[in-house]
Structure formats: structure tokens, C-alpha cells
Short mmCIF file of C-alpha atoms and ligand atoms in Angstrom, two decimals:
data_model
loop_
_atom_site.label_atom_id
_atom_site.label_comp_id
_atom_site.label_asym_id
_atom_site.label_seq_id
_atom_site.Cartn_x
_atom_site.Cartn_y
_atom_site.Cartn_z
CA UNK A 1 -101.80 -11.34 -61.56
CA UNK A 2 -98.11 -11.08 -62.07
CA UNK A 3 -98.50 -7.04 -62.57
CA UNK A 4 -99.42 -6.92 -59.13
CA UNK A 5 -96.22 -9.04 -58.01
CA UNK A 6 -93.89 -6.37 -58.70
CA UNK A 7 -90.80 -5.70 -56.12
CA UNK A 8 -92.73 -3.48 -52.67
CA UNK A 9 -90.58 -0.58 -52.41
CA UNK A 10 -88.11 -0.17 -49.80
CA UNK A 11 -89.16 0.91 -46.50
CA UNK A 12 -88.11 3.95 -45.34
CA UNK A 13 -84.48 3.49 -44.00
CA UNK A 14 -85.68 5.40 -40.69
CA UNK A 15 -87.62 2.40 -39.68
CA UNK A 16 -86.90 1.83 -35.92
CA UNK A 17 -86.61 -1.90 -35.26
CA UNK A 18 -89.11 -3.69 -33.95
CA UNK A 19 -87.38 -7.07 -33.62
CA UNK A 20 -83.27 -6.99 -33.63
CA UNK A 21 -81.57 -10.71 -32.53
CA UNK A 22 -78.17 -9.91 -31.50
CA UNK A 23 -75.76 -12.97 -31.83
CA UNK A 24 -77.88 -15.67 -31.27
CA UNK A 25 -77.07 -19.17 -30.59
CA UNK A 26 -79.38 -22.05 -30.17
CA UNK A 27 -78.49 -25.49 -29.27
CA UNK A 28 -80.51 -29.23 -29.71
CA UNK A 29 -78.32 -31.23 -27.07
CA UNK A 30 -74.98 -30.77 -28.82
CA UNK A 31 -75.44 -29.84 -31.90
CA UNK A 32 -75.74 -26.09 -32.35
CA UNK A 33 -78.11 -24.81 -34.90
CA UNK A 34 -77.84 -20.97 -34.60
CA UNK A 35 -74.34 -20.03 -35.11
CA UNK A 36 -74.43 -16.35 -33.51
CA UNK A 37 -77.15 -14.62 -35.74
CA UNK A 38 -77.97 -10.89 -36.31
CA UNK A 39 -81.07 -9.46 -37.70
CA UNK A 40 -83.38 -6.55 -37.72
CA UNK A 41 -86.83 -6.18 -38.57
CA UNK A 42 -87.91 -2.57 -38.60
CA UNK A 43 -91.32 -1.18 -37.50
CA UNK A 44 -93.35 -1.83 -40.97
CA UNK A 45 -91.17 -3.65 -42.47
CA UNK A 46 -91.47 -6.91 -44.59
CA UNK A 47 -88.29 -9.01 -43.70
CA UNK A 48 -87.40 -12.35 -45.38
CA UNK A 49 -84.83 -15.18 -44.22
CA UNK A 50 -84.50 -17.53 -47.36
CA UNK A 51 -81.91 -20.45 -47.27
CA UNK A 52 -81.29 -24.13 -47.78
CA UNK A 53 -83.26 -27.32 -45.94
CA UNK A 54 -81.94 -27.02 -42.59
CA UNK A 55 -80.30 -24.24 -42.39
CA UNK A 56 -81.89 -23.21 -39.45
CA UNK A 57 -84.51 -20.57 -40.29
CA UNK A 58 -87.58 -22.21 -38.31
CA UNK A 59 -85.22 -22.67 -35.32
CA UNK A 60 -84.42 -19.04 -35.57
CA UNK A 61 -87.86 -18.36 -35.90
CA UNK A 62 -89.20 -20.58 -33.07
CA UNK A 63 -86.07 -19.02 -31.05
CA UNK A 64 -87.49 -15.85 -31.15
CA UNK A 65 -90.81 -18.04 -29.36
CA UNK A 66 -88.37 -19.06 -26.95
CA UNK A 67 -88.96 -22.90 -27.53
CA UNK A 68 -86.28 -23.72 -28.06
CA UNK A 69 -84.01 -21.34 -26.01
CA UNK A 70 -81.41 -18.90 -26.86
CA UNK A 71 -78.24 -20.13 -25.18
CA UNK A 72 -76.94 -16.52 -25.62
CA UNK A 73 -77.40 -13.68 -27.36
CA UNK A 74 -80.32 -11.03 -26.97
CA UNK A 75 -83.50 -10.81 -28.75
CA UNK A 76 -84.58 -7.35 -28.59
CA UNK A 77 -88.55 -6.83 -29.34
CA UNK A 78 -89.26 -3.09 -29.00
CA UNK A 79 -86.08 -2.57 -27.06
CA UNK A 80 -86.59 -5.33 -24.67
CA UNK A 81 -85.30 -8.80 -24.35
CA UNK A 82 -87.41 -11.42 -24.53
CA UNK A 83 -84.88 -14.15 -24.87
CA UNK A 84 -85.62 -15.40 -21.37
CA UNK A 85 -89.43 -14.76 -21.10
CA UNK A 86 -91.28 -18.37 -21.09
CA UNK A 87 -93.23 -18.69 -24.65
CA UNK A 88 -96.64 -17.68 -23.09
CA UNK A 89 -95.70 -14.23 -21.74
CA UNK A 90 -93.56 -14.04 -25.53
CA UNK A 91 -97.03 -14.76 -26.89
CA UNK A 92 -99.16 -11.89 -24.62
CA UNK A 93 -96.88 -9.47 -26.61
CA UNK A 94 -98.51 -9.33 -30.17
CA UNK A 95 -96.51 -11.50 -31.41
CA UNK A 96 -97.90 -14.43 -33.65
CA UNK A 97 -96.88 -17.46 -35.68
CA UNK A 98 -98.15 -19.04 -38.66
CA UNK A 99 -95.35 -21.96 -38.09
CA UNK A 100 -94.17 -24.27 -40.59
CA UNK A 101 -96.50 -26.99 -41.96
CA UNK A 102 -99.22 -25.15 -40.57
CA UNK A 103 -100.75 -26.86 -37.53
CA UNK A 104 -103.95 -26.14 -37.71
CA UNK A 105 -106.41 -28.35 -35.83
CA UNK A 106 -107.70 -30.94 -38.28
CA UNK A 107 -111.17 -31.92 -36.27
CA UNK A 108 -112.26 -28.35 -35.35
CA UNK A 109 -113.66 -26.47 -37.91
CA UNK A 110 -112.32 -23.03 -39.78
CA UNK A 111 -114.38 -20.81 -37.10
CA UNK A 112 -113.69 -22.95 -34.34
CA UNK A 113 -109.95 -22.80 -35.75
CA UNK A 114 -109.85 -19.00 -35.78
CA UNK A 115 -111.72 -18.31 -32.55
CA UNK A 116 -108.40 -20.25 -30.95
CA UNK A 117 -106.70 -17.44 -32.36
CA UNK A 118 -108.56 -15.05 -29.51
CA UNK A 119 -107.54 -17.16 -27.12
CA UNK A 120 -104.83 -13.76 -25.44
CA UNK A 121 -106.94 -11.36 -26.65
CA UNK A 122 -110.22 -11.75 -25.69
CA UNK A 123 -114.03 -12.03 -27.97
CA UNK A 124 -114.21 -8.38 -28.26
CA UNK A 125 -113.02 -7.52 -31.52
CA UNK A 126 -113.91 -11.02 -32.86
CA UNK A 127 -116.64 -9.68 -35.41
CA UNK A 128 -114.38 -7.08 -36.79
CA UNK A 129 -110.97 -8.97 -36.86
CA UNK A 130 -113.36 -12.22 -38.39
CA UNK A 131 -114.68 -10.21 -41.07
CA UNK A 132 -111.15 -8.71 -41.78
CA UNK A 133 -109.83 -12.69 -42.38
CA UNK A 134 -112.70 -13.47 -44.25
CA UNK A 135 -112.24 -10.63 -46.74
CA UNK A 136 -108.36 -11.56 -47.54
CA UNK A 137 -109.21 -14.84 -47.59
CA UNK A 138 -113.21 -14.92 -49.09
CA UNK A 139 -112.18 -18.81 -49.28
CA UNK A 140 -112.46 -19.21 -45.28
CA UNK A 141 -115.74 -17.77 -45.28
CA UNK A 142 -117.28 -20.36 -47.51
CA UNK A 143 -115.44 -23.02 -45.72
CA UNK A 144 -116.60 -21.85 -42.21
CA UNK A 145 -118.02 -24.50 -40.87
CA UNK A 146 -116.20 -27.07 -42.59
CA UNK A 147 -113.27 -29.25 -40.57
CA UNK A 148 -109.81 -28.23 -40.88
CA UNK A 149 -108.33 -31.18 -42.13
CA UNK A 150 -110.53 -31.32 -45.06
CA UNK A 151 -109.35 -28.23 -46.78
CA UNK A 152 -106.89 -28.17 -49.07
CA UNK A 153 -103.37 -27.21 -48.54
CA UNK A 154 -103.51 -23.64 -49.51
CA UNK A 155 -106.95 -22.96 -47.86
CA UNK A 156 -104.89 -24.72 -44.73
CA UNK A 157 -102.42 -22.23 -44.75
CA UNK A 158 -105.01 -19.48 -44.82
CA UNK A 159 -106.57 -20.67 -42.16
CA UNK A 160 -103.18 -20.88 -39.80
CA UNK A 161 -102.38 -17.31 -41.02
CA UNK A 162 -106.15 -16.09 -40.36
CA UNK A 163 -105.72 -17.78 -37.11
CA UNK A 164 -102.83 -15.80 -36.10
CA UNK A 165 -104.16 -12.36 -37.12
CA UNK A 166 -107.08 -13.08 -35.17
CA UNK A 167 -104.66 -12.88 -31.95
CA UNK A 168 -103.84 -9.09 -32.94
CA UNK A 169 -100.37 -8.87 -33.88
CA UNK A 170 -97.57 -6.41 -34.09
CA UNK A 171 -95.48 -9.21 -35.92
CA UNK A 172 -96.31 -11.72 -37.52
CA UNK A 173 -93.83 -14.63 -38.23
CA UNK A 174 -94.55 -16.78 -41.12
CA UNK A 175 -92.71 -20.16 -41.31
CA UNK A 176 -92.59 -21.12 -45.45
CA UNK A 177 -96.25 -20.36 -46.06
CA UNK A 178 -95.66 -21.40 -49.72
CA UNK A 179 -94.68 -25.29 -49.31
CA UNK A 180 -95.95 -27.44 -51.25
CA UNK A 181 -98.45 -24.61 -52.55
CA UNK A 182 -99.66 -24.44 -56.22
CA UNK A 183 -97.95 -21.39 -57.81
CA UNK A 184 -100.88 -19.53 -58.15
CA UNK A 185 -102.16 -20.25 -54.59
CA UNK A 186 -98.76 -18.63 -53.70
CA UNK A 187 -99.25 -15.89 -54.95
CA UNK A 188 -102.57 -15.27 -53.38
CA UNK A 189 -101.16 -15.96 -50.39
CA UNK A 190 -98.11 -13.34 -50.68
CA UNK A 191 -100.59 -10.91 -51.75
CA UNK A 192 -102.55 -11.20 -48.77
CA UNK A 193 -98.88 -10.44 -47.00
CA UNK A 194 -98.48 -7.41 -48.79
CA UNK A 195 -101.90 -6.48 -48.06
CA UNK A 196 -101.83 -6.54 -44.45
CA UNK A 197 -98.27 -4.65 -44.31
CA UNK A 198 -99.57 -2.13 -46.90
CA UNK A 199 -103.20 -1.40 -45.48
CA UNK A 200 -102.46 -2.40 -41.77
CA UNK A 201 -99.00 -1.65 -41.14
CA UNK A 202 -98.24 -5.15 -40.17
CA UNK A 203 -94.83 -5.77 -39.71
CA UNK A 204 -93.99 -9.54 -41.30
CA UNK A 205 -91.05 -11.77 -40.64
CA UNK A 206 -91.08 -14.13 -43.73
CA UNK A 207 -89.20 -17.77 -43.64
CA UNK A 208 -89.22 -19.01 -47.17
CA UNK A 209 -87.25 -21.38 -49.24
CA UNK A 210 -88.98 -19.76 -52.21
CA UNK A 211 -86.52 -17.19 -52.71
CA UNK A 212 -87.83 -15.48 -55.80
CA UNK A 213 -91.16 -14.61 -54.33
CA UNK A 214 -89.94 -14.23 -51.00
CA UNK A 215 -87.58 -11.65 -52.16
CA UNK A 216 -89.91 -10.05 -54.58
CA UNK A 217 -91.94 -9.44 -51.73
CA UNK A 218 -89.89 -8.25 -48.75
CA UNK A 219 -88.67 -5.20 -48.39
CA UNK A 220 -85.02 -6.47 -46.74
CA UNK A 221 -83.98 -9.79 -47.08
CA UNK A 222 -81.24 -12.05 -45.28
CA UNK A 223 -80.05 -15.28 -46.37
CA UNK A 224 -78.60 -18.36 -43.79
CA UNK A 225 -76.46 -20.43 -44.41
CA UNK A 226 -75.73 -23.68 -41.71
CA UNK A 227 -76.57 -21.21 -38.82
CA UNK A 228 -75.17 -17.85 -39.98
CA UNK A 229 -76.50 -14.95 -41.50
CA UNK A 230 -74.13 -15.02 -44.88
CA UNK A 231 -75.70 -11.60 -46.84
CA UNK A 232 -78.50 -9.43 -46.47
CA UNK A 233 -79.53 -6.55 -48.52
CA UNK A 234 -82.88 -5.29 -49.90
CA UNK A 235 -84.98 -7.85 -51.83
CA UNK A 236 -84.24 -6.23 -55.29
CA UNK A 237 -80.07 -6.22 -54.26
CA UNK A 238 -80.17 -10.03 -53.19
CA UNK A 239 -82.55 -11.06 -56.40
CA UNK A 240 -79.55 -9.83 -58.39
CA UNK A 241 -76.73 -11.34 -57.11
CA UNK A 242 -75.21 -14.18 -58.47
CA UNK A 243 -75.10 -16.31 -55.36
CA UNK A 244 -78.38 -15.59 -54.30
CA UNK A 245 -79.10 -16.65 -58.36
CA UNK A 246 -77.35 -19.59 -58.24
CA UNK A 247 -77.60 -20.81 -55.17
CA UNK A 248 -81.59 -20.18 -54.82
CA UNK A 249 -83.08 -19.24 -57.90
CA UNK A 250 -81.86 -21.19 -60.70
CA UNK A 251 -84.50 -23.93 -61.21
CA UNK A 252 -86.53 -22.86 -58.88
CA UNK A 253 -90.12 -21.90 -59.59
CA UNK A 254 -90.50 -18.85 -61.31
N1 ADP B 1 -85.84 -30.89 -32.82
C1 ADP B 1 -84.59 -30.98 -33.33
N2 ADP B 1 -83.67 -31.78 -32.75
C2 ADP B 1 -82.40 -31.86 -33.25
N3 ADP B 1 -81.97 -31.20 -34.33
C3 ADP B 1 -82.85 -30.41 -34.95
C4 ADP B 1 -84.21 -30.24 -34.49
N4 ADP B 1 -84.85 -29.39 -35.31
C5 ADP B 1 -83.94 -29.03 -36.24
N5 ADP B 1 -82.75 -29.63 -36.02
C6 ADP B 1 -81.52 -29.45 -36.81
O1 ADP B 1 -81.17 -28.08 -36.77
C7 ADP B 1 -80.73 -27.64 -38.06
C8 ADP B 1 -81.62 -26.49 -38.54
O2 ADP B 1 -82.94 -26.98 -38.78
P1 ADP B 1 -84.15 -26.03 -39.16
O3 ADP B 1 -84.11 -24.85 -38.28
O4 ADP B 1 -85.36 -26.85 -39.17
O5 ADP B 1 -83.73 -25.61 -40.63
P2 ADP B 1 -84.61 -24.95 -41.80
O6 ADP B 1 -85.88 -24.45 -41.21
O7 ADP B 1 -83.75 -23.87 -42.38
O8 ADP B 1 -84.86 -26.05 -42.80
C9 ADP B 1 -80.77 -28.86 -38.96
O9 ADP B 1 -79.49 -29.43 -38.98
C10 ADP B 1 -81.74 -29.77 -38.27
O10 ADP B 1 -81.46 -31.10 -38.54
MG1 MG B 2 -87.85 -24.90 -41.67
#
């Protein structure tokens, strides 16, 4: 298993962005949790955010939702700004979100969870896109028609990423997909990631507190730190820096 968790090469540095957020700042009341951010994700690409407890990587990633709100900055998704557009209309435009702690709905069951994921884009690909989820994840299948709340952590977190590819996306936004996960359930679950952007093309904006992996994994990574973007570099540059070592890695699970 670990010989298949080597570094993914670099993508190629002519990757136009897909996403860029352009100094960014998001607000709850007073206190401000996005301190002007910058960040690209290119076309393809496999971009992590790693940093501390509340640093603010899920607000930047529900920012880019819209809920909450940029109070300024841009938010450029293939070249236009959807910092403005209400969360629905963000939603219509292949974006989707796996967010943190999963959400799935506990009472309806794994089918009845994934059709929700058609809910923009219609039944007509439903066969194909269901038997695409249920061959990364072979795990969903046998749990079909079994309730959401009764699966297990890491077959929950399948099930909110099979959820969201079943809405089609162009990006898909992962909010630390590894919490609380058994090791080797992580690393099914990163494979999958790789998996999609490899075979599919699927461009993947990963929030992680599990640095190692995460940056094992992504092709760029950026790290926050209290609402700024502190370094970025590719995954294999930030893995060997000292304060990305000391600050994230040592102790950590690896
Ligand atoms: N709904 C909220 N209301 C007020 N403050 C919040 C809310 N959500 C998050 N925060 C604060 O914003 C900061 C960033 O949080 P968050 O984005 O959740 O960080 P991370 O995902 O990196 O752990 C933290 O100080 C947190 O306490
Ligand atoms: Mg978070």
C-alpha cells in the first residue's frame, strides 16, 4: 500500500487556474477570520491548505461557497468572480463540497444519500456516475441500502465524497476527509483522490490537518497560519522544510 503513496508529480507549471482567491477577507461579526488570502488552484491540479485548529481553512473553503461572505477580495473561478453570487447559483457551477465532518444524512440511506447528490444535475447520468462511486468505493455498493448513520466513519466519508461527485464537478473541495480516520482508511481514501485527478482530470482543493499525507498527495501545497497564507510551494518543497516539519509533522501520524 505505501508503494502506491509515493509524492504525484508536479503538474505541469502551464496549468491555467481554475480557482485564484485574490486577497480575501472574511468576517464572523467582528472577528476577522481571513486575513487577505491568495491562492491558485490550476486546471488539474491537486491543491492542499494544511494548518493549525482554527486557522481558518474551512472558512476559506466555505468562503469560496459564499456562506459566509467575502467582505472583499475576488474569487476568480474560471476567470469570473463568484464572490457575490448567492451559494445556489455558486453550486450550479460544478463546484462541490465534501465539507468538514461530513454531513451526510444519517436516516436516508447510501443511495438515497447519493441520489441528493443529482439534485443540479439532473437523473441522466445517474447509472454511469453511480457505478463510477461504487467502483472507488466497492464499500458503498454493499452498504446501499443501508442508513447513513450506521456506517462507520470512513465509509461516512465515502459516502459525502460519492455524494458530491455524483453532482458532476469541475472542483471538488474536500474539508479534512481524514479526521478521525484509521490510517489505513486514509489512505484509501487519498487514493481514491488521486484516482479521480489522475483518470478524470478532477481538479481537488484539499483542507487537511494531516499534513504528511496531504502533502504527499497534492501537487502544490499552501499552509495558513491565523488567516494568512504563510508559505506555499509544491508538496515535496513544503514536506522538507523545517517549519512545515516542525510545526506539522513531527508527531504526527506517519
Ligand atoms: N461560525 C463561527 N462564528 C464565529 N467564529 C468562527 C465561526 N467559525 C469559525 N470561527 C472562528 O474562525 C477562526 C477560523 O476557524 P476555521 O475556519 O474553522 O479554522 P480551521 O478550519 O482551520 O480549523 C477560528 O478562530 C474560529 O474560532
Ligand atoms: Mg476546519
Amino acid at each position: 500500500m505505501s508503494a502506491t503513496m509515493t509524492a504525484t508529480p508536479a503538474a505541469t507549471a502551464t496549468a491555467r487556474p481554475l480557482l485564484s482567491i485574490r486577497g480575501v477577507e472574511t468576517f464572523y461579526g467582528k472577528i476577522q477570520a481571513l486575513k487577505g488570502v491568495d491562492l491558485d488552484v490550476g486546471d488539474g491540479e491537486i491543491v492542499t491548505l494544511i494548518g493549525a485548529n482554527g486557522a481558518g481553512k474551512s472558512t476559506l473553503m466555505m468562503t469560496i461557497c459564499g456562506n459566509p461572505r467575502a467582505r472583499s477580495g475576488q474569487i476568480l473561478y474560471r476567470g469570473e468572480d463568484i464572490s457575490q453570487l448567492p451559494t445556489h447559483t455558486i453550486m450550479t457551477r460544478q463546484i462541490a463540497q465534501s465539507p468538514e465532518g461530513r454531513r451526510i444524512f444519517g436516516r436516508m440511506t447510501v443511495m438515497e444519500n447519493l441520489q441528493m447528490g443529482t439534485t443540479l444535475v439532473g437523473q441522466e447520468h445517474f447509472d454511469d456516475d453511480l457505478r463510477k462511486v461504487f467502483e472507488l468505493f466497492p464499500r458503498l455498493k454493499e452498504r446501499a441500502g443501508q442508513r447513513g448513520g450506521t456506517l462507520s466513519g470512513g465509509e461516512q466519508q465515502m459516502l459525502a465524497i460519492g455524494r458530491a461527485l455524483m453532482s458532476r464537478p469541475k472542483l471538488l473541495l474536500l474539508d479534512e476527509p481524514s479526521l478521525g480516520l484509521a490510517p489505513l482508511i486514509v489512505k484509501q481514501i487519498f487514493e481514491a483522490v488521486r484516482e479521480l485527478n489522475r483518470n478524470e482530470g478532477l481538479t481537488v482543493f484539499l483542507v487537511e490537518q494531516n499534513a504528511f499525507h496531504a502533502l504527499r498527495l497534492a501537487h502544490r501545497g499552501y499552509v495558513m497560519v491565523n488567516g494568512r497564507i504563510t508559505m506555499s510551494g509544491t508538496g515535496r518543497e513544503l514536506l522538507a522544510r523545517e517549519e512545515v516539519r516542525s510545526a506539522y509533522l513531527e508527531g504526527g501520524h506517519h
